CSV table of C-alpha atoms and ligand atoms in Angstrom, one decimal:
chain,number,residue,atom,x,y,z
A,1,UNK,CA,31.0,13.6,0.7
A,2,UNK,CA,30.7,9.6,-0.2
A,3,UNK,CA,26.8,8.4,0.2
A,4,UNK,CA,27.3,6.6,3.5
A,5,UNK,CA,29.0,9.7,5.2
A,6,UNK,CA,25.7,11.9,3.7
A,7,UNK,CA,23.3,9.4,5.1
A,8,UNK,CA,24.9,10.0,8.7
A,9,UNK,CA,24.9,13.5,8.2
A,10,UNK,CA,21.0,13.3,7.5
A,11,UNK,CA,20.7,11.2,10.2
A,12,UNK,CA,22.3,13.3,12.8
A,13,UNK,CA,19.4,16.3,12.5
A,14,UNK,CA,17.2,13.9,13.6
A,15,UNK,CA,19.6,12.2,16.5
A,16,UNK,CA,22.3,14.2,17.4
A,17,UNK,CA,25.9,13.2,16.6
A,18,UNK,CA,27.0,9.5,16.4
A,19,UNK,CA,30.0,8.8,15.4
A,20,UNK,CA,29.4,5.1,15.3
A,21,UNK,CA,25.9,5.5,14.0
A,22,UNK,CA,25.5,2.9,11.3
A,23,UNK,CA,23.4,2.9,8.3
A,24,UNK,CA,22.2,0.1,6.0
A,25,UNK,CA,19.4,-0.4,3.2
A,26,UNK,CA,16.2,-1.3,4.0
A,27,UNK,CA,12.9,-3.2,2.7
A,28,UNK,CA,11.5,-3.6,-0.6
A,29,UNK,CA,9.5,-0.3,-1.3
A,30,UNK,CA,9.0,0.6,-5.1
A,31,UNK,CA,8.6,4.2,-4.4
A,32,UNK,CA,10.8,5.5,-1.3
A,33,UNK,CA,14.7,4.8,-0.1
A,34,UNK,CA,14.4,3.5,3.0
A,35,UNK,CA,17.4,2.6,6.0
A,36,UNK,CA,17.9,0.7,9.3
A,37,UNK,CA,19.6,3.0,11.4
A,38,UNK,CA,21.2,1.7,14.4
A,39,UNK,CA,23.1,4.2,16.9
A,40,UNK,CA,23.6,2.8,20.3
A,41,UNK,CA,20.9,0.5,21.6
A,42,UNK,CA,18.6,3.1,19.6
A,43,UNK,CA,17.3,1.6,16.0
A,44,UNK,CA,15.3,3.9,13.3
A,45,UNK,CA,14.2,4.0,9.9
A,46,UNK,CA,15.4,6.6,7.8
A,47,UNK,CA,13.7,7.1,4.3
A,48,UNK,CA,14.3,9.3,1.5
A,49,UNK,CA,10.8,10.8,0.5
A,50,UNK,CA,10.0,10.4,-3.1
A,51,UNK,CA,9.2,13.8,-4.1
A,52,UNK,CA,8.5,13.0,-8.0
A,53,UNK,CA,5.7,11.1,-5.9
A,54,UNK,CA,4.7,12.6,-3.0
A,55,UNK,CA,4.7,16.5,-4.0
A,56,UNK,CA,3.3,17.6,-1.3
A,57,UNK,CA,5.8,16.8,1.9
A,58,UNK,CA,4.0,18.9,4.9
A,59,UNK,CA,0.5,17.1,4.1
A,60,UNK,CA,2.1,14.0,4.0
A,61,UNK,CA,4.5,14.2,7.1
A,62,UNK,CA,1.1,15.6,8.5
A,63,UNK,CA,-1.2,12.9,7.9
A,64,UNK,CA,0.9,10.4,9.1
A,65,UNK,CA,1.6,12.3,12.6
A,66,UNK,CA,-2.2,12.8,13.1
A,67,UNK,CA,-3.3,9.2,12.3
A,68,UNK,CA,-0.6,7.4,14.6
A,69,UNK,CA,-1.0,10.2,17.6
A,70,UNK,CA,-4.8,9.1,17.3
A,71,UNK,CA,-4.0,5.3,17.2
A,72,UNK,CA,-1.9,5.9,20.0
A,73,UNK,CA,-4.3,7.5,22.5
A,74,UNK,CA,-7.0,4.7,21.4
A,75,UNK,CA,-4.6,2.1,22.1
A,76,UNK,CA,-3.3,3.6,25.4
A,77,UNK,CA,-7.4,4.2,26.4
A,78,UNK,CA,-7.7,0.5,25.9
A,79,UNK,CA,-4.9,-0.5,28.2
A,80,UNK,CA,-2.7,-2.3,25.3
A,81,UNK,CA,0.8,-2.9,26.1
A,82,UNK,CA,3.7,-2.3,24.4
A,83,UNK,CA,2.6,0.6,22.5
A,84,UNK,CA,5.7,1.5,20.9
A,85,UNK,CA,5.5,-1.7,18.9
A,86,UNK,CA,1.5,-1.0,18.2
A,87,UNK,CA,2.0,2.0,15.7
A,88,UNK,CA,4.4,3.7,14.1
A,89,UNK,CA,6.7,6.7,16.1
A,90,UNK,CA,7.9,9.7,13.9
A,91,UNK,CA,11.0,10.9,15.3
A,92,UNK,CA,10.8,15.0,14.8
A,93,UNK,CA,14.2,16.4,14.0
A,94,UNK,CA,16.1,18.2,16.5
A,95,UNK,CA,14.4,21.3,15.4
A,96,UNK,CA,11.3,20.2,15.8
A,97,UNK,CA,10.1,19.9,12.2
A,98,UNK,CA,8.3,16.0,11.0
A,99,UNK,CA,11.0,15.9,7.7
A,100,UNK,CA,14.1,17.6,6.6
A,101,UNK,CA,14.8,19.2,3.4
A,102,UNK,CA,18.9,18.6,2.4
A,103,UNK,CA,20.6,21.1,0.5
A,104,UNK,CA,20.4,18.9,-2.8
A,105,UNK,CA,16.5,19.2,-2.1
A,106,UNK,CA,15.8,15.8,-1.4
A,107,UNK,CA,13.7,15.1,1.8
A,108,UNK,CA,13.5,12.7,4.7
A,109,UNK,CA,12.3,11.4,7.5
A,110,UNK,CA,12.5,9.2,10.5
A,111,UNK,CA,11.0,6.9,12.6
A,112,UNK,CA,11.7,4.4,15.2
A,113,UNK,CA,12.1,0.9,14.2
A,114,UNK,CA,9.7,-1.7,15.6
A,115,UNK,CA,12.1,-4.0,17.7
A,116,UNK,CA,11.5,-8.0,16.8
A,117,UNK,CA,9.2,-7.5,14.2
A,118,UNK,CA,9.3,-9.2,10.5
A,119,UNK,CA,7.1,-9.2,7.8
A,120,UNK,CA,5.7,-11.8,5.2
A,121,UNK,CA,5.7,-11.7,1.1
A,122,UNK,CA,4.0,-15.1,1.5
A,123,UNK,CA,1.4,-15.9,4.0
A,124,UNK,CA,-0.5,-18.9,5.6
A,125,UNK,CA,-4.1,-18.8,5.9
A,126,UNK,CA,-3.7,-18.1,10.0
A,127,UNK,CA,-1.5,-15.3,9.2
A,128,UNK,CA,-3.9,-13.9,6.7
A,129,UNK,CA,-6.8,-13.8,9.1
A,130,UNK,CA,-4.9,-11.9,11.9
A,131,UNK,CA,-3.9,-9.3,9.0
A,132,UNK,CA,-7.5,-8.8,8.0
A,133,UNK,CA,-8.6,-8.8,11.7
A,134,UNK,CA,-5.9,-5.8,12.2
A,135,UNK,CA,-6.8,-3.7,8.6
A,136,UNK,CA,-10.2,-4.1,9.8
A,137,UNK,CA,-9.3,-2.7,13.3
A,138,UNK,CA,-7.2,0.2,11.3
A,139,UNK,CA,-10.2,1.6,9.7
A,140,UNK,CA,-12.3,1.0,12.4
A,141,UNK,CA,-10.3,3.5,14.9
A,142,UNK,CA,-9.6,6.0,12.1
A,143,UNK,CA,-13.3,6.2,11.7
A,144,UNK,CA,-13.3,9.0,14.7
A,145,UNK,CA,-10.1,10.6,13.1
A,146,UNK,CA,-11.5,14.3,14.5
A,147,UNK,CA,-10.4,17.5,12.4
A,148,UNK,CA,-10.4,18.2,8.8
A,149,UNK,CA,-10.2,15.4,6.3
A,150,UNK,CA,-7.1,13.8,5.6
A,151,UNK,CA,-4.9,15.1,2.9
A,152,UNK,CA,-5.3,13.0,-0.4
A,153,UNK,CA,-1.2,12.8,-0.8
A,154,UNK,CA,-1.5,11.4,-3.9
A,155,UNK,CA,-4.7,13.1,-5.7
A,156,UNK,CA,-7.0,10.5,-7.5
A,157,UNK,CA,-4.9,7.5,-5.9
A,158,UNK,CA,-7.4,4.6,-6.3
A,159,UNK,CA,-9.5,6.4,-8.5
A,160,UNK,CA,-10.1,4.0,-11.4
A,161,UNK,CA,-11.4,6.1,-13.8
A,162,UNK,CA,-8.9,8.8,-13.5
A,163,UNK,CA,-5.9,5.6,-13.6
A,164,UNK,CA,-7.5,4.9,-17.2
A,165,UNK,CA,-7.6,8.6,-18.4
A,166,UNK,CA,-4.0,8.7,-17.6
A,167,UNK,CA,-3.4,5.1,-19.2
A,168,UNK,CA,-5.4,6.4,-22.3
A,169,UNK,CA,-3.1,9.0,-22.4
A,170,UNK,CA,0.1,7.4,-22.0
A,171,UNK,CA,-0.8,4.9,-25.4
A,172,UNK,CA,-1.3,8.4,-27.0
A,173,UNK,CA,1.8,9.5,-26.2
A,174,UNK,CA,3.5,6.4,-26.6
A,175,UNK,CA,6.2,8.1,-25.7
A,176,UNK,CA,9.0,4.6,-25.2
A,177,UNK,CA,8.1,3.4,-28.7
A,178,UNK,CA,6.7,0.3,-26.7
A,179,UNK,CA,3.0,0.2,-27.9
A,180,UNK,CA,3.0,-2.4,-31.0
A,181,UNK,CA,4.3,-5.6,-29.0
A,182,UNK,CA,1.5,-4.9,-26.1
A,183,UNK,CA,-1.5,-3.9,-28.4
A,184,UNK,CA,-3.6,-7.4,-27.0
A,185,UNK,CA,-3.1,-6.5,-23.6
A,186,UNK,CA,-4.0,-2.6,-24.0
A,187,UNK,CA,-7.6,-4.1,-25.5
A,188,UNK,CA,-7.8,-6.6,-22.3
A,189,UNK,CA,-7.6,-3.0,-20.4
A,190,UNK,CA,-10.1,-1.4,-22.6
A,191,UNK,CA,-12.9,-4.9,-22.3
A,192,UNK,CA,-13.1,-4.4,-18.6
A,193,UNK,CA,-12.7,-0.6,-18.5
A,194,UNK,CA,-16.7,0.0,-17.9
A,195,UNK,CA,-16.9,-2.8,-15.1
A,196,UNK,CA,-14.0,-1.8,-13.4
A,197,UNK,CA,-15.1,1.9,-12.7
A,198,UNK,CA,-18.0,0.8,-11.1
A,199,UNK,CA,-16.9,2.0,-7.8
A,200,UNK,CA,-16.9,5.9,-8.8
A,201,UNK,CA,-20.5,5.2,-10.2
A,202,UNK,CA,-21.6,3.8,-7.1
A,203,UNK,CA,-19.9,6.6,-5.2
A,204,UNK,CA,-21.5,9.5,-7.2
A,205,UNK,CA,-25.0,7.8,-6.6
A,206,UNK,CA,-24.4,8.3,-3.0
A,207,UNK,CA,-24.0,4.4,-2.5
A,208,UNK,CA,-21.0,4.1,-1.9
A,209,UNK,CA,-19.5,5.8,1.0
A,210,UNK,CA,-15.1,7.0,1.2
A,211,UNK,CA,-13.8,6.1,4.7
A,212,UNK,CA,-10.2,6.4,5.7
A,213,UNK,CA,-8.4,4.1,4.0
A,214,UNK,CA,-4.8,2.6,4.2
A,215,UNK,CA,-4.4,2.8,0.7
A,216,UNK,CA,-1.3,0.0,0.9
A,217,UNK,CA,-2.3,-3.0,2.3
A,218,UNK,CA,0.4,-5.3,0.9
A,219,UNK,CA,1.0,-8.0,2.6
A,220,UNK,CA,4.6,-7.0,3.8
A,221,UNK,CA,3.2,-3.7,5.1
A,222,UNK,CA,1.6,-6.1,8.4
A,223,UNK,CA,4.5,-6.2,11.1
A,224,UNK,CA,4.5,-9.8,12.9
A,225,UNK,CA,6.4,-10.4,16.7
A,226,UNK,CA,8.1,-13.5,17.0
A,227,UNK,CA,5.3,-15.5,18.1
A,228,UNK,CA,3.2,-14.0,14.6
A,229,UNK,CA,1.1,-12.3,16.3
A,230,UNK,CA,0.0,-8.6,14.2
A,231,UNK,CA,2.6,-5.6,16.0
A,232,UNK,CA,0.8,-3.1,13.7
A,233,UNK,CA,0.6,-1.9,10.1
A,234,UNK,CA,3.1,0.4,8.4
A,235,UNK,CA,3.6,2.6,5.6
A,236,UNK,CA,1.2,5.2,6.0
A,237,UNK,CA,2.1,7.5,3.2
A,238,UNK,CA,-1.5,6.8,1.1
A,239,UNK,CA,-3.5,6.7,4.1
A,240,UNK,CA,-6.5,8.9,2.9
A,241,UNK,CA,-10.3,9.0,2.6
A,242,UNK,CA,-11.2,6.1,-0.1
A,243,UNK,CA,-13.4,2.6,-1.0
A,244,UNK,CA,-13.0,-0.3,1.5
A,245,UNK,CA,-13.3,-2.8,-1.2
A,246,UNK,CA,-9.7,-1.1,-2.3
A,247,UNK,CA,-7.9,-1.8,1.0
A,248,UNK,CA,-9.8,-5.3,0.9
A,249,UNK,CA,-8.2,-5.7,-2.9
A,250,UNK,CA,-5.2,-4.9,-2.4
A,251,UNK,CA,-4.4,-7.4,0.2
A,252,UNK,CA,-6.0,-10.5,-1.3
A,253,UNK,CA,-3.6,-9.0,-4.4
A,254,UNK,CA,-0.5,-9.4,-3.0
A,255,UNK,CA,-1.6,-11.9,0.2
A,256,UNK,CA,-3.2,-14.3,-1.9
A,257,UNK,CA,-1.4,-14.6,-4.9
A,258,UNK,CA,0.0,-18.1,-5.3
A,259,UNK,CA,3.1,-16.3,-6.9
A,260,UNK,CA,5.2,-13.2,-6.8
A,261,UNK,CA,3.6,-9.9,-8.3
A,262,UNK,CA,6.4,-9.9,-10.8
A,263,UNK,CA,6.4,-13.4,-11.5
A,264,UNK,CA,8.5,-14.8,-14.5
A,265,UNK,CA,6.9,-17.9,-14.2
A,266,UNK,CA,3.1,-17.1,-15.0
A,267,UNK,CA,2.3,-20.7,-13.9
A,268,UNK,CA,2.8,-19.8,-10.6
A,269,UNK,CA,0.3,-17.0,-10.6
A,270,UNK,CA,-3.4,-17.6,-9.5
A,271,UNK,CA,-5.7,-16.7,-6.3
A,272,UNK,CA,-5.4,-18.8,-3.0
A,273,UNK,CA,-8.9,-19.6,-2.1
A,274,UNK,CA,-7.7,-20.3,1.4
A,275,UNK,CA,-5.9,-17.5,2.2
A,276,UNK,CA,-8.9,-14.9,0.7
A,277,UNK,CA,-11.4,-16.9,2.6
A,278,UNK,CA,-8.9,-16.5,6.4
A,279,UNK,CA,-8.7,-12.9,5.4
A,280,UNK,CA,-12.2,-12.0,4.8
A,281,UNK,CA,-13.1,-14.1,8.1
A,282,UNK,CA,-10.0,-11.8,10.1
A,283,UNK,CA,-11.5,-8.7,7.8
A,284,UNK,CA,-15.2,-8.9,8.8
A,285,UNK,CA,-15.2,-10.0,12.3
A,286,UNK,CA,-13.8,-6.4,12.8
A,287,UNK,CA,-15.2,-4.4,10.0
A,288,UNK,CA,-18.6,-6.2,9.7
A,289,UNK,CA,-20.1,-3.8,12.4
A,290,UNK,CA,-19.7,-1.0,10.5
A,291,UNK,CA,-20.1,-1.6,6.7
A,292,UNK,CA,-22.7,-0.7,4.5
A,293,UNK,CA,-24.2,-3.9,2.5
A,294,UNK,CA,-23.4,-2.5,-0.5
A,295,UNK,CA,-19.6,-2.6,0.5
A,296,UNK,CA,-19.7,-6.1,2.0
A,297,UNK,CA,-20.8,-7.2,-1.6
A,298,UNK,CA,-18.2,-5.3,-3.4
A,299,UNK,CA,-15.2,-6.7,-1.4
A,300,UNK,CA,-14.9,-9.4,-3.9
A,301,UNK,CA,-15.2,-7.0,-7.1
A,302,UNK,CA,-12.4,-5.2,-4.7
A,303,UNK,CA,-9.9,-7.6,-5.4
A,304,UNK,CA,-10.4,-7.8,-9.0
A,305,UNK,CA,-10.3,-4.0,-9.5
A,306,UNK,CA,-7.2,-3.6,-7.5
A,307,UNK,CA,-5.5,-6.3,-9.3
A,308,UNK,CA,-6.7,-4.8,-12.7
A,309,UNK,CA,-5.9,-1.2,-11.2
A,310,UNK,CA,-2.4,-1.9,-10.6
A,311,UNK,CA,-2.0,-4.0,-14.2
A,312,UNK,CA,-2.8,-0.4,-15.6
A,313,UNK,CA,-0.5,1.3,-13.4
A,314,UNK,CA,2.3,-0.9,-14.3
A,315,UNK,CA,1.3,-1.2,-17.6
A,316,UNK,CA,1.1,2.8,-17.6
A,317,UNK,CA,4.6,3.0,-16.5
A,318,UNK,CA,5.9,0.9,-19.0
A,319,UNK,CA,4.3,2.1,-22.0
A,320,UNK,CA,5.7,5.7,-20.5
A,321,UNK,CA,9.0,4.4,-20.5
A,322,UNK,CA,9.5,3.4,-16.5
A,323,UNK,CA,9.5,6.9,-15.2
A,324,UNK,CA,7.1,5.9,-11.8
A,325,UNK,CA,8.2,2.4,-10.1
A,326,UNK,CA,11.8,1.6,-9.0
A,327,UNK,CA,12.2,-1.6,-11.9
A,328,UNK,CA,15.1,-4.1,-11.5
A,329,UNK,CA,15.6,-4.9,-15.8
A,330,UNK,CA,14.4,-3.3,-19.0
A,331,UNK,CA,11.0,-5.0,-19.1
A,332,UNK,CA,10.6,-5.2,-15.3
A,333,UNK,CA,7.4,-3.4,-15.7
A,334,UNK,CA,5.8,-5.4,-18.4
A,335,UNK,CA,6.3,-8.6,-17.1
A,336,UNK,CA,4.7,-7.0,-13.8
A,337,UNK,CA,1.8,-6.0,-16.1
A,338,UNK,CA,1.6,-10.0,-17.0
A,339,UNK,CA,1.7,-10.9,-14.2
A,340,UNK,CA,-1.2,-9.0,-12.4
A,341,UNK,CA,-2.9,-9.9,-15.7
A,342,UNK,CA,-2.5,-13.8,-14.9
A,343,UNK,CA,-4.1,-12.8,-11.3
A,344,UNK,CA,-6.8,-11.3,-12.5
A,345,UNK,CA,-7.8,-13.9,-15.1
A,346,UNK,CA,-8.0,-16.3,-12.2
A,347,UNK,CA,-9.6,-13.7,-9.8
A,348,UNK,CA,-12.0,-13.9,-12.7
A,349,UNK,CA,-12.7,-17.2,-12.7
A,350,UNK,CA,-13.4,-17.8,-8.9
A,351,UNK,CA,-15.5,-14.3,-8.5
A,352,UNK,CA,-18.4,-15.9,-7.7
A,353,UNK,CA,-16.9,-18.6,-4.9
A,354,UNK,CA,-15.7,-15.3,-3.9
A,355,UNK,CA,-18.3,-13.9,-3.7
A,356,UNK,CA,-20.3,-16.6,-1.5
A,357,UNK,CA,-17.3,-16.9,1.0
A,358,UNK,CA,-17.6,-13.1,1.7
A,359,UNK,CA,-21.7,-13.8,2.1
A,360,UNK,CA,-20.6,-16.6,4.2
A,361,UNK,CA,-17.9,-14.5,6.5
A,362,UNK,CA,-20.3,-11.3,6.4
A,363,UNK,CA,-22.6,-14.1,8.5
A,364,UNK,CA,-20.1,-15.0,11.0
B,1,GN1,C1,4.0,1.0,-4.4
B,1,GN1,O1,6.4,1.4,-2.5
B,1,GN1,P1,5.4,0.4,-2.2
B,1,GN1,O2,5.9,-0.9,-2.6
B,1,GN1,O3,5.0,0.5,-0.8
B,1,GN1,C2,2.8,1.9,-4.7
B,1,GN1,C3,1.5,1.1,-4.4
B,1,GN1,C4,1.5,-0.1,-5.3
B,1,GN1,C5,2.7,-0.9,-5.0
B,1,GN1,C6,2.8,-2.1,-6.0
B,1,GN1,C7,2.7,5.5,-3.6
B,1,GN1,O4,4.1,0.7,-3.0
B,1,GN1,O5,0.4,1.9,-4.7
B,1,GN1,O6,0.3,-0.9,-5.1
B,1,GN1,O7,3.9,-0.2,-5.2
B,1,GN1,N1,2.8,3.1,-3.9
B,1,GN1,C8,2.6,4.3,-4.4
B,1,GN1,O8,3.6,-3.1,-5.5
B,1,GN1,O9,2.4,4.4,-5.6
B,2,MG,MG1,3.7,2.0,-0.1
């Protein structure tokens, strides 16, 4: 059977049989194979689970139905229209199950696709504000989540000093051959490996608390309508118990980079003072109610850890020999690794402006 005619295949024990179903590829993800499904006037999003990745499927598929059923009912409580655009739907297959196992093993899933929506790799500061205004409002109406803890899908996920164990490891192993051109930026790792696992410290000491987390928040994982307003956040696979100041992080990573995380061109590659200052603002008018003060001044530190955190991972990868992230050349990953290395050099050198704009937003 040719790809396309497996994809509809997949697709029909989740909708039924379509003959004119049709099928194309999706998004940017480094991790999952996702689709746009359009049958009728119905559209989806069909993805390809990685499994390498996510081992354990059930948890996952289970999280994910338990946090959008709860964002649903608050949203319905509060009277907000549209709610099908306002969080994610999973669409069960027609047996009932939240993922299908093929006969090659693979597994997938399906949800519907939010109509008119579009996201950003490059924001304004406006934009940026409404995005922290809605990750603030994600963790705020997860706090209640009732029932058992979430699942951690991926153990250890933004777990710093567990990333370097596994980093240490991987220059060990060496395992590509790839370790003497990158020696200078393995000691850059090792010179901030004490600061940067602050976070467990704090954690252990019982200052630091673990609420639930998105665990993604790129900036292309905000969903805009066509007026820009924030539809609602997406990819919920890493949604799990974790630091704020990572959630926090990871956005001013990817939102307020003046370049691309891969960048070629590390010239282009330095913090937007704007856009972190608009999304701290958006951020803590909805979060501010309920954070500690100890995690209001570790948001800044956040984005500097994140950024270092996913140098390592990348770095990791390479070094390993590109077994973890989808990479589009050879040296995809190292010049990833450069990159986030270029961010976090200029992170470094605004901290403490950063540091007094989060004092200032944390005011109001
Ligand atoms: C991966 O697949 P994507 O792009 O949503 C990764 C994130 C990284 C990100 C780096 C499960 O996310 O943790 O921050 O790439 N997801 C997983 O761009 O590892
Ligand atoms: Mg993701």
């Amino acid at each position: 059977m040719d790809e396309m005619n497996k994809l509809k295949e997949i697709v029909s024990q989740f909708i039924g049989d379509d003959m004119n179903v049709e099928v194309n590829p999706l998004g940017k993800g480094h991790i999952n194979d996702s689709y746009k499904v359009v049958s009728g006037d119905k559209e989806y999003v069909l993805q390809r689970i990685n499994h390498n990745i996510f081992k354990n499927v059930h948890q996952l598929q289970s999280n994910i139905q338990r946090v959008t059923e709860h964002i649903r009912k608050k949203l319905e409580e509060q009277g907000v229209p549209d709610v099908d655009r306002r969080v994610l739907t999973l669409v069960p297959t027609l047996d009932g199950a939240l993922y299908y196992q093929d006969t090659i093993g693979d597994y997938w899933r399906v949800m519907d696709f939010i109509k008119e929506s579009k996201s950003y790799d490059e924001i304004n500061p406006e934009l940026a504000y409404r995005a922290g205004m809605a990750f603030g409002d994600f963790q705020k109406m997860l706090a209640d989540l009732p029932g058992e803890p979430l699942f951690e899908t991926i153990p250890n996920f933004h777990n710093m000093e567990a990333r370097l164990e596994t980093f240490r490891e991987a220059v060990k192993a060496n395992k590509a051959g790839r370790l003497d051109k990158v020696a200078g930026l393995v000691k850059e790792i090792e010179d901030r490996a004490e600061e940067m696992c602050k976070a467990e410290k704090l954690h252990r000491e019982g200052k630091l608390p673990k609420r639930i987390n998105h665990c993604d928040t790129k900036v292309n994982n905000v969903l805009f309508d066509n007026g820009d307003q924030v539809l609602c956040v997406v990819d919920l696979d890493t949604v799990m118990p974790g630091y704020v100041l990572s959630d926090f992080g990871d956005f001013i990573r990817t939102g307020a980079n003046t370049g691309a995380e891969d960048d070629k061109n590390l010239e282009n590659v330095s913090v937007d003072l704007d856009i972190f200052e608009a999304y701290a603002k958006g951020y803590l008018k909805n979060a501010v109610s309920f954070l500690t003060d100890v995690e209001i001044n570790n948001l800044a530190f956040g984005a500097k850890l994140l950024t270092y955190m996913q140098m390592v991972r990348f770095f990791t990868d390479y070094i390993d020999g590109d077994t973890y992230y989808k990479i589009a050349y050879p040296e995809h990953n190292f010049m990833r690794t450069k990159a986030q290395f270029k961010l976090l050099q200029s992170l470094e050198e605004n901290f403490e402006k950063m540091q007094q704009i989060v004092k200032e937003a944390a005011r109001g």
